[in-house]
Tab-separated table of C-alpha atoms in Angstrom:
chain	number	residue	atom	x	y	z
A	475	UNK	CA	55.513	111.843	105.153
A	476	UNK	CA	58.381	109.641	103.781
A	477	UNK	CA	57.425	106.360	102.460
A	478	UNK	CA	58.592	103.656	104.524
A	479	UNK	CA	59.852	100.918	102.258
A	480	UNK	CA	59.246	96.940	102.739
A	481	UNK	CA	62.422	94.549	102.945
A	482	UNK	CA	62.351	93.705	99.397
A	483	UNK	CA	62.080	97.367	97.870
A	484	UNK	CA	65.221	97.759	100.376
A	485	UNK	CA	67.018	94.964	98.940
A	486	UNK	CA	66.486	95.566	95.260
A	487	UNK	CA	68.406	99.249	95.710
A	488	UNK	CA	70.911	97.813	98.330
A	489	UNK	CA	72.248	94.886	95.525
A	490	UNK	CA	72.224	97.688	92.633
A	491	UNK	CA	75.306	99.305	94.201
A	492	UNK	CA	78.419	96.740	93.172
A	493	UNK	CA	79.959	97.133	96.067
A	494	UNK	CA	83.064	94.575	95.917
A	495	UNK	CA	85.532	95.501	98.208
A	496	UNK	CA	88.021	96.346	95.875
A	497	UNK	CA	85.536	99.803	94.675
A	498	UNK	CA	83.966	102.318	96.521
A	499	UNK	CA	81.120	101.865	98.888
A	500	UNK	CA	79.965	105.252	98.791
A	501	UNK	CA	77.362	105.331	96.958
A	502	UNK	CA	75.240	102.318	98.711
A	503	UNK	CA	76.067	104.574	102.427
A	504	UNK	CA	74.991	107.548	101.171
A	505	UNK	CA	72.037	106.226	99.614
A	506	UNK	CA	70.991	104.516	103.646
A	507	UNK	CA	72.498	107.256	105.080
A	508	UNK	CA	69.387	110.098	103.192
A	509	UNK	CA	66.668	106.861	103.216
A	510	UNK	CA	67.264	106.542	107.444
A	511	UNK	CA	67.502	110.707	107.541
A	512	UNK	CA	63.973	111.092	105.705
A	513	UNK	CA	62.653	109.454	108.355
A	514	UNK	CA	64.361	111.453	111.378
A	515	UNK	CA	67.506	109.211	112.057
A	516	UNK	CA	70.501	110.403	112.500
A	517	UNK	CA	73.798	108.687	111.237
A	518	UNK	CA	77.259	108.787	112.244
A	519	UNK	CA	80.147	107.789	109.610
A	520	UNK	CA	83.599	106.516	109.941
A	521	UNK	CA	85.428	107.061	106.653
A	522	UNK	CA	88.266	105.118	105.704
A	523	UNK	CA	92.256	106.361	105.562
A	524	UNK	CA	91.868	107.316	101.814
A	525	UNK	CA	88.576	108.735	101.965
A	526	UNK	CA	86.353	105.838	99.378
A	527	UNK	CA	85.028	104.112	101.844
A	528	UNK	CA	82.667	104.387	104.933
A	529	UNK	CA	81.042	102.817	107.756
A	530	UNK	CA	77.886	103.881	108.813
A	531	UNK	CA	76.098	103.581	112.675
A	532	UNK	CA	72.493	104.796	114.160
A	533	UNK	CA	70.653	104.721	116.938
A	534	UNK	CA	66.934	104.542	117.561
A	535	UNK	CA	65.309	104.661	120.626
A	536	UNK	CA	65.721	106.531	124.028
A	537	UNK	CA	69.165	107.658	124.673
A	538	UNK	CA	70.252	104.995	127.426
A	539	UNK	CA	72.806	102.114	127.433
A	540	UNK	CA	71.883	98.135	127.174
A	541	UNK	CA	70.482	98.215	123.361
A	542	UNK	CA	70.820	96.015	120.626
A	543	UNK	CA	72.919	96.484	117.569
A	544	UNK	CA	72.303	94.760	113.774
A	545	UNK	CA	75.727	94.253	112.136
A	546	UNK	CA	76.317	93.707	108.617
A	547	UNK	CA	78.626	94.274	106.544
A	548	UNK	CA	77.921	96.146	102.540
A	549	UNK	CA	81.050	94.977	100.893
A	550	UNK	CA	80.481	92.016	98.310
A	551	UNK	CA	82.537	89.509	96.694
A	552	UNK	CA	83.681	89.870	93.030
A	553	UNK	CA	81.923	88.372	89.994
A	554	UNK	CA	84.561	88.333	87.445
A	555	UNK	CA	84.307	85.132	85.654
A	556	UNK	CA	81.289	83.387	87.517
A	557	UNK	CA	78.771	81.834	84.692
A	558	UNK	CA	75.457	83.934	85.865
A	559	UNK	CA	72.223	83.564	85.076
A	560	UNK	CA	71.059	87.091	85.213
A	561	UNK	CA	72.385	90.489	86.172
A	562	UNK	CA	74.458	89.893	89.444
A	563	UNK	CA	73.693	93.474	90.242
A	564	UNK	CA	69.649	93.539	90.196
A	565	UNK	CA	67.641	91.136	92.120
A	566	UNK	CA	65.946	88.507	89.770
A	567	UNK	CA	63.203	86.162	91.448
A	568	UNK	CA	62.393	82.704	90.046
A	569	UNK	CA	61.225	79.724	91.639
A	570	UNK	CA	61.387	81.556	95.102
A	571	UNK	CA	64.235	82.460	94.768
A	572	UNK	CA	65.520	86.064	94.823
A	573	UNK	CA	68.731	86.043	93.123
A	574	UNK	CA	72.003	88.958	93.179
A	575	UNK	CA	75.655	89.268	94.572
A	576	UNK	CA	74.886	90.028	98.355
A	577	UNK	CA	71.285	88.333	98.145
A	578	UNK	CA	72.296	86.205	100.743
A	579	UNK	CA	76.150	87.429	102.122
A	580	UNK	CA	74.742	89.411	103.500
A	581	UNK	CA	72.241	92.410	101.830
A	582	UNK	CA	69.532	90.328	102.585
A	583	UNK	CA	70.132	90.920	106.356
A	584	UNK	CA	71.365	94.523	105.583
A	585	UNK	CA	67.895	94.983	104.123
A	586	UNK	CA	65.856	93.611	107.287
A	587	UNK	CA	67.629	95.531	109.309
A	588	UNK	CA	67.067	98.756	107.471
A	589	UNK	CA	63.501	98.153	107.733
A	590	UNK	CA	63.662	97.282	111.494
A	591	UNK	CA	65.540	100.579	112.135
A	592	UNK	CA	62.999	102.730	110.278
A	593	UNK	CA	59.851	100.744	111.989
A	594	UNK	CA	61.543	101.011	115.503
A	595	UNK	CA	61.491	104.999	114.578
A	596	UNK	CA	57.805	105.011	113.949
A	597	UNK	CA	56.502	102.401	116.233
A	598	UNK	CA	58.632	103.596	119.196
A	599	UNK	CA	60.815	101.544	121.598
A	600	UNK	CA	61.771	101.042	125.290
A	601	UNK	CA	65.095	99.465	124.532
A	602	UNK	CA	67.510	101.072	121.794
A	603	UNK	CA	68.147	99.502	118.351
A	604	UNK	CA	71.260	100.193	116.877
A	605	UNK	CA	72.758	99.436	113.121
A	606	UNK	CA	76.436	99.050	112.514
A	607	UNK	CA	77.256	98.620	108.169
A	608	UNK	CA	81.155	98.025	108.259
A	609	UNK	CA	83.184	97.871	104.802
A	610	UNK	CA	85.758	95.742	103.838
A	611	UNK	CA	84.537	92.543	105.611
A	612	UNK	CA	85.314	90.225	102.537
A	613	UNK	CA	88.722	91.125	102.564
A	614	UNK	CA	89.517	90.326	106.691
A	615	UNK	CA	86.942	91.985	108.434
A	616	UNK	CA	89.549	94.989	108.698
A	617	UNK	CA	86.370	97.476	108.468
A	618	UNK	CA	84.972	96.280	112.055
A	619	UNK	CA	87.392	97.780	114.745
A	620	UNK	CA	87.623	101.257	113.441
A	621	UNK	CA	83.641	101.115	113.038
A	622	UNK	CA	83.278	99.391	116.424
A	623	UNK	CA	85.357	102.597	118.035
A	624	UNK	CA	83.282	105.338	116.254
A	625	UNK	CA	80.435	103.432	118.044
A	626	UNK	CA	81.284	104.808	121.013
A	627	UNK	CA	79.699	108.201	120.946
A	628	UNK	CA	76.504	106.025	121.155
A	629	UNK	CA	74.576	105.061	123.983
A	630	UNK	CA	76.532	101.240	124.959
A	631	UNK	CA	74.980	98.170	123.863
A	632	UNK	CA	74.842	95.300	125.491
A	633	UNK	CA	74.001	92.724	122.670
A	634	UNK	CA	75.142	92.113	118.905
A	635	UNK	CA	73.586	90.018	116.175
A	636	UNK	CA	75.977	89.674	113.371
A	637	UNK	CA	73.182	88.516	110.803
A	638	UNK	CA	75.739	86.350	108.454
A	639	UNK	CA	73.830	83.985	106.855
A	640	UNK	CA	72.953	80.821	109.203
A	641	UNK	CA	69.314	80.000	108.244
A	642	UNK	CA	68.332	82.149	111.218
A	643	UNK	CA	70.275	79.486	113.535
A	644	UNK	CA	72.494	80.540	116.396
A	645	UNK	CA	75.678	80.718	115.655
A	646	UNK	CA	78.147	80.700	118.956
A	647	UNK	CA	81.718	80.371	118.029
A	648	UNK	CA	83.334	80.337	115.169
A	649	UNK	CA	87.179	79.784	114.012
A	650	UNK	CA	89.350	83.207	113.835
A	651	UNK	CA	92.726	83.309	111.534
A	652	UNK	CA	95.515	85.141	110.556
A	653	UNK	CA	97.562	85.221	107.125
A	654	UNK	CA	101.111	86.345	105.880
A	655	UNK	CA	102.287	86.990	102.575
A	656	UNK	CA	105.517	85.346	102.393
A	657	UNK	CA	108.097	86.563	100.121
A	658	UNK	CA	111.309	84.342	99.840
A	659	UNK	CA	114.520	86.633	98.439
A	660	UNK	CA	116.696	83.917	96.872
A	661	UNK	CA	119.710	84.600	95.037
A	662	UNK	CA	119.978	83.607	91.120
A	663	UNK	CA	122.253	81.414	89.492
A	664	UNK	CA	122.593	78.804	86.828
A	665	UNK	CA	120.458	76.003	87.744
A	666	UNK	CA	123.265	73.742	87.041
A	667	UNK	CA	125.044	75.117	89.815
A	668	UNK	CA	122.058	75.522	91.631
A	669	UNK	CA	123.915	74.541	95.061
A	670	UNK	CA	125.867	78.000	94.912
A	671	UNK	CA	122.382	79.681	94.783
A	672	UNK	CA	119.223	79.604	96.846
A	673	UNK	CA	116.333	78.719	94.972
A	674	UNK	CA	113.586	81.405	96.823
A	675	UNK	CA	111.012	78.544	95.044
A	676	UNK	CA	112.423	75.464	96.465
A	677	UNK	CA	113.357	77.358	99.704
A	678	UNK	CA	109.659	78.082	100.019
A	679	UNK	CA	108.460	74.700	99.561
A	680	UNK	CA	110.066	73.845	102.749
A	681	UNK	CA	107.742	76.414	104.483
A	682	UNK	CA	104.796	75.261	102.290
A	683	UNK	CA	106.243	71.333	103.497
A	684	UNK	CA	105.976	72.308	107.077
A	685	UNK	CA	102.293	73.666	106.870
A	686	UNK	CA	101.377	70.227	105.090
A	687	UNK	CA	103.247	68.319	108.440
A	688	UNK	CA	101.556	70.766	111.082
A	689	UNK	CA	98.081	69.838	109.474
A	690	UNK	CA	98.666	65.873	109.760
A	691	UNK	CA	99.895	67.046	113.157
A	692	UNK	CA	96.866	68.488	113.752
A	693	UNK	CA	94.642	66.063	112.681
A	694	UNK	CA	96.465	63.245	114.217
A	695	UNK	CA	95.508	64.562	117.727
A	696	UNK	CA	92.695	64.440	119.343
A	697	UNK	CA	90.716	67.248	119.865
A	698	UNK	CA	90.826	69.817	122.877
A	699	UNK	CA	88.490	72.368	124.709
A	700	UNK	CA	86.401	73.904	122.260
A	701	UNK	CA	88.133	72.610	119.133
A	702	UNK	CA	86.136	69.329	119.292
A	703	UNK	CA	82.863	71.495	118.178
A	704	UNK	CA	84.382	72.425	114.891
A	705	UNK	CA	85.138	70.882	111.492
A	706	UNK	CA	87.577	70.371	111.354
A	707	UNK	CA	88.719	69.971	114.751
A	708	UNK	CA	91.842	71.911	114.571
A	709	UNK	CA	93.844	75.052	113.673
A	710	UNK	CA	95.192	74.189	110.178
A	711	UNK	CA	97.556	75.901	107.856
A	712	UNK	CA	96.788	77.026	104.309
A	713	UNK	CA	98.333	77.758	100.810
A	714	UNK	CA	96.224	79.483	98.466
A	715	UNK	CA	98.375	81.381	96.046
A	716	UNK	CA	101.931	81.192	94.977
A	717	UNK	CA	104.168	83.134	92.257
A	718	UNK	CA	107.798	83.475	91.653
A	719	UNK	CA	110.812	82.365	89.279
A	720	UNK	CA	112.334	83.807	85.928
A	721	UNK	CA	113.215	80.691	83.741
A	722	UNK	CA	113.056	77.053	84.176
A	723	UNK	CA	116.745	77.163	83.975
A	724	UNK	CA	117.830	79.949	86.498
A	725	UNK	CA	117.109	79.201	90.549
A	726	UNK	CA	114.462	81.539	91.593
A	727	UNK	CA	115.257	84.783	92.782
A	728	UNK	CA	111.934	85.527	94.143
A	729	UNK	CA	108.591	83.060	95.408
A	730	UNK	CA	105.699	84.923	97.276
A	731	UNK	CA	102.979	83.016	98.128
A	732	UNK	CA	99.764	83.302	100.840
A	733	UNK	CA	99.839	81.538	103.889
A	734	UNK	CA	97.393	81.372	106.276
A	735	UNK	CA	96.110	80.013	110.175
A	736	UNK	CA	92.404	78.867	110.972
A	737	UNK	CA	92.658	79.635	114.776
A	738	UNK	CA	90.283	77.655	116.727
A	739	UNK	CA	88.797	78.948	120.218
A	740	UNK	CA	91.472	78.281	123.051
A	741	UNK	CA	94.108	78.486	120.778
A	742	UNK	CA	95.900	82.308	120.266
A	743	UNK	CA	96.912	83.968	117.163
A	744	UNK	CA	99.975	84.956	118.850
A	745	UNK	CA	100.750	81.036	119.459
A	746	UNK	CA	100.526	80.151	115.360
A	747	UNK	CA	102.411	84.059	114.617
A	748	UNK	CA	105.088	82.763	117.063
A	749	UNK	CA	105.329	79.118	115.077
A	750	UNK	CA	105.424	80.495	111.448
A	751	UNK	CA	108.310	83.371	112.724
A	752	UNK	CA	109.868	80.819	114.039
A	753	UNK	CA	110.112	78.324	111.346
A	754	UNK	CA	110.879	81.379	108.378
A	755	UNK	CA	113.695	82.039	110.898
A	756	UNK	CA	114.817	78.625	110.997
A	757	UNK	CA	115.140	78.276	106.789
A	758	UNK	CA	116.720	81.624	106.533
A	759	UNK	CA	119.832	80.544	108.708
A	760	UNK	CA	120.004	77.625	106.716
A	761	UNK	CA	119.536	79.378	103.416
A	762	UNK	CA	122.167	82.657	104.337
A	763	UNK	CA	124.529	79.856	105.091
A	764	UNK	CA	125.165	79.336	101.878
A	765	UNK	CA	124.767	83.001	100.357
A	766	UNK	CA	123.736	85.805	103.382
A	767	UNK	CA	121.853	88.158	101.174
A	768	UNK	CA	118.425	85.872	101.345
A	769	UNK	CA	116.058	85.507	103.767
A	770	UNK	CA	111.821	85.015	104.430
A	771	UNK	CA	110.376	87.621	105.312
A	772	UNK	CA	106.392	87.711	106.539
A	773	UNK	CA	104.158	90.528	106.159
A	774	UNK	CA	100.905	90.114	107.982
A	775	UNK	CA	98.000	90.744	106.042
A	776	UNK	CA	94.593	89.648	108.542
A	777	UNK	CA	94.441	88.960	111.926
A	778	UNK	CA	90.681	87.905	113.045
A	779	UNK	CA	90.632	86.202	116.733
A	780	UNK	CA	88.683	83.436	117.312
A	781	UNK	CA	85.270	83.982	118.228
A	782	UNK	CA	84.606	81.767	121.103
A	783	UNK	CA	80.935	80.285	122.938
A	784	UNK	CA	80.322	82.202	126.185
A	785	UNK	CA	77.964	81.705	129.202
A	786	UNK	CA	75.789	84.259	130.207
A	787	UNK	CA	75.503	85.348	126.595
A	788	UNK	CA	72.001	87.408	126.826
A	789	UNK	CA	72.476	88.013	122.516
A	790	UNK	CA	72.415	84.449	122.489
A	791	UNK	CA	69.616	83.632	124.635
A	792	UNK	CA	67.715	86.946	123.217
A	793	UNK	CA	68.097	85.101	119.044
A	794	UNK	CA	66.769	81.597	120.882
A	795	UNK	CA	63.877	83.229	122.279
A	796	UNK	CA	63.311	85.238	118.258
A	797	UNK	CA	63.684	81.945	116.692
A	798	UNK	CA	63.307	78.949	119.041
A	799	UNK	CA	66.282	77.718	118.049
A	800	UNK	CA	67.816	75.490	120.605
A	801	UNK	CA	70.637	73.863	118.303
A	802	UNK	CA	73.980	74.195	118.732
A	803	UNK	CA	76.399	75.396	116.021
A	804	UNK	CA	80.041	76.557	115.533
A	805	UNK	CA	81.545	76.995	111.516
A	806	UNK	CA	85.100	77.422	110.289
A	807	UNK	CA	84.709	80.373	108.334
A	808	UNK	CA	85.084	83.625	110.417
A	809	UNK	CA	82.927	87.167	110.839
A	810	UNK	CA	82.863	90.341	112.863
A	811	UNK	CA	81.572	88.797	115.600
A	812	UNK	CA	84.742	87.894	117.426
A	813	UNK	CA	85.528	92.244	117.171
A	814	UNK	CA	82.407	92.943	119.013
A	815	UNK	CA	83.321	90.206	121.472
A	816	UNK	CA	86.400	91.716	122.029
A	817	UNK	CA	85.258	94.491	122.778
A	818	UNK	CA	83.187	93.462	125.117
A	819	UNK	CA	79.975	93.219	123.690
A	820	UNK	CA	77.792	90.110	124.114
A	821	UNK	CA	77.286	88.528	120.681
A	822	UNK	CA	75.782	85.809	118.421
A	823	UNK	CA	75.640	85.511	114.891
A	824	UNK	CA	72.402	84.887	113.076
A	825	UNK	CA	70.678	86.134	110.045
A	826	UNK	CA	68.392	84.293	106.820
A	827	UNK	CA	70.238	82.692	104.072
A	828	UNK	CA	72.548	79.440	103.374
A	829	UNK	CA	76.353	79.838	103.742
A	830	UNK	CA	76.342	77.693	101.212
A	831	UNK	CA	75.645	79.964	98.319
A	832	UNK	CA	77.314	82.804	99.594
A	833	UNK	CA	80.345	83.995	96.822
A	834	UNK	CA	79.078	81.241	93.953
A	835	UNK	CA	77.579	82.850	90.939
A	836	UNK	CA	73.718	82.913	90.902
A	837	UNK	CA	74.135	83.399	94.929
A	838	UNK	CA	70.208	83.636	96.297
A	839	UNK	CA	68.042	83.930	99.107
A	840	UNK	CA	64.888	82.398	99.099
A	841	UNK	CA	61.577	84.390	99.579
A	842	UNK	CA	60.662	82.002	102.485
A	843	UNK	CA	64.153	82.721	104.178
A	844	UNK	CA	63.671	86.320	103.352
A	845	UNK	CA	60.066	86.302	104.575
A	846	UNK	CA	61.315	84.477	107.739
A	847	UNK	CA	64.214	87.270	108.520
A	848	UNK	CA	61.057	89.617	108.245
A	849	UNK	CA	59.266	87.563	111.025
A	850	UNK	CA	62.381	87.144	112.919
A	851	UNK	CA	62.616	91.064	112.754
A	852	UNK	CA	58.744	92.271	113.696
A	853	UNK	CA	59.623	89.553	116.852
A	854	UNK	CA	62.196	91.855	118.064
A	855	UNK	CA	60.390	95.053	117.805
A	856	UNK	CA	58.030	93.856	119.785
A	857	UNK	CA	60.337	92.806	122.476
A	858	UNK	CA	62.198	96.297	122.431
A	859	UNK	CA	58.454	97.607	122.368
């Protein structure tokens, strides 16, 4: 008989694979994928476009519709450069803490619900559980839809608990977003004829100039609908990155820089798409007046939607009655939950853990929060018992 491992022997081999998304994840799926089949579950796969990367999905239980699924996501953020402590890639405890890249965004989770999978196999349950690892979460959640539509050779869910880290709250809405890179195509010339030229770098400051006026537009209006239950209270525009230029005394051929909508719940992405095409439009009729070669041009890198509060939500009421959690709580930074709302699954997100350390060197999870996740997990087994 296969040994059955706790939470934190789970956790210890899930942070030794580095996944960041930039490297394979194979190794940490194949590794859950022979742990889950020593125990008699089967997994399905869906493998990315150039074959280094996979999503993995199982289902326990009796072969009907209305289970619950455990989403996480295996993909971690880089470490390059943090100041850590100890190895990012083994789990170090000290002072209750249990520290490692993924400890708490979101391995820790990953872990418990590992565990829960393999117990629901051996205890035996009315109701299905179902786990869903995506990849590529870090880098725009672009891992979810093709994992959510390999799903469907399973029995259909009904509820989803996204187990980012929340301190086991509820989590009901959250903000969703969608970024361009923006590459200006000036024309060069000697800066002290810069008026026969277009500067792509001062050209682009315009755009950046708008984003800055759209946010104090923003945030000089009051709230609406759902937007009042988020900080801030708005859509708002940012700049993260920005290259471009040849020599301080040549106008700039070239700028490219990152620029990106927080969407909040009532608002579309197809409303802010609509506002930044139109504006790049705007500046490249002014700037091909003067030479009709340059122009903006937007390539759209994410799209997440928004993930908005719902009534009726039975994922919500189901983490409430696991936790007793009555609280209510919206955040800013987006997860897969808004894919598995739109398609149609009812959905919450909730798992151990602070957002708070999530991506900082010496990232952690406490052993109470850990221990906690462990409770919140035996509580559902026995419900789908």
């Amino acid at each position: 008989m296969p040994q059955r491992l706790e939470p934190r022997a789970i956790l210890d081999k899930l942070v030794s694979f580095p996944t960041v998304s930039r490297d394979s994840n194979l190794p940490l799926i194949d590794w859950v994928e022979g742990y889950l089949g020593d125990h008699g579950i089967s997994c399905g796969r869906h493998v990315n476009e150039t074959g280094d990367k996979a999503a993995l999905f199982a289902h326990v239980g009796p072969e009907i519709d209305g289970g619950v699924v455990l989403s996480g996501h295996t993909d971690v953020v880089p470490v390059d450069g943090q100041p850590w402590s100890s190895d990012p890639f083994a789990v170090t405890e000290r002072d209750g803490r249990l520290y490692g890249r993924g400890t708490t965004d979101m391995k820790g989770f990953d872990a418990l619900a590992i565990w829960a999978l393999v117990e629901a196999q051996a205890r035996g349950v009315a109701r299905p559980l179902q786990i869903a690892l995506s990849y590529d979460e870090e880098i725009g959640c672009t891992g979810a839809p093709p994992l959510i539509e390999a799903m469907s050779g399973l029995p259909r869910a009904t509820d989803v608990i996204v187990g980012e880290p929340t301190m086991l709250r509820a989590v009901t809405g959250h903000k969703g977003g969608v970024t361009y890179w923006v590459h200006v195509h000036g024309f060069e010339i000697h800066s002290s004829i810069l008026d026969r030229g277009v500067s792509a770098i001062m050209w682009g400051a315009r755009l950046i100039d708008w984003a800055n006026g759209v946010n104090a537009a923003q945030a000089a209006t009051p709230p609406q609908g759902m937007a009042g239950f988020f900080d801030p209270p708005y859509t708002n525009v940012h700049v993260g990155q920005i290259r471009g230029g040849t020599a301080h005394n040549i106008t700039a051929k070239d700028c490219e820089f990152g620029l990106g909508f927080r969407v909040v719940p009532g608002e579309t992405l197809d409303q802010w798409r609509a506002a930044a095409q139109e504006k790049a439009a705007a500046l490249t009729a002014q700037m091909q007046q003067v030479r009709p070669e340059t122009w903006i041009e937007l390539t759209e890198q994410f799209a997440l939607p928004p993930f908005a509060p719902s009534e009726d939500n039975s994922a919500e009421a189901l983490v409430r009655a696991l936790t007793g959690d009555n609280s209510d709580n919206h955040v800013s930074y987006g997860t897969e939950a808004s894919h598995f709302q739109a398609a149609g699954y009812r959905t919450v997100v909730c798992g151990p853990g602070s957002i708070d350390v999530a991506h900082q060197p010496d990232e952690y999870i406490t052993t109470a929060q850990f221990a906690e996740g462990q409770r919140f997990m035996q509580r559902l087994l026995e419900r789908l018992a």
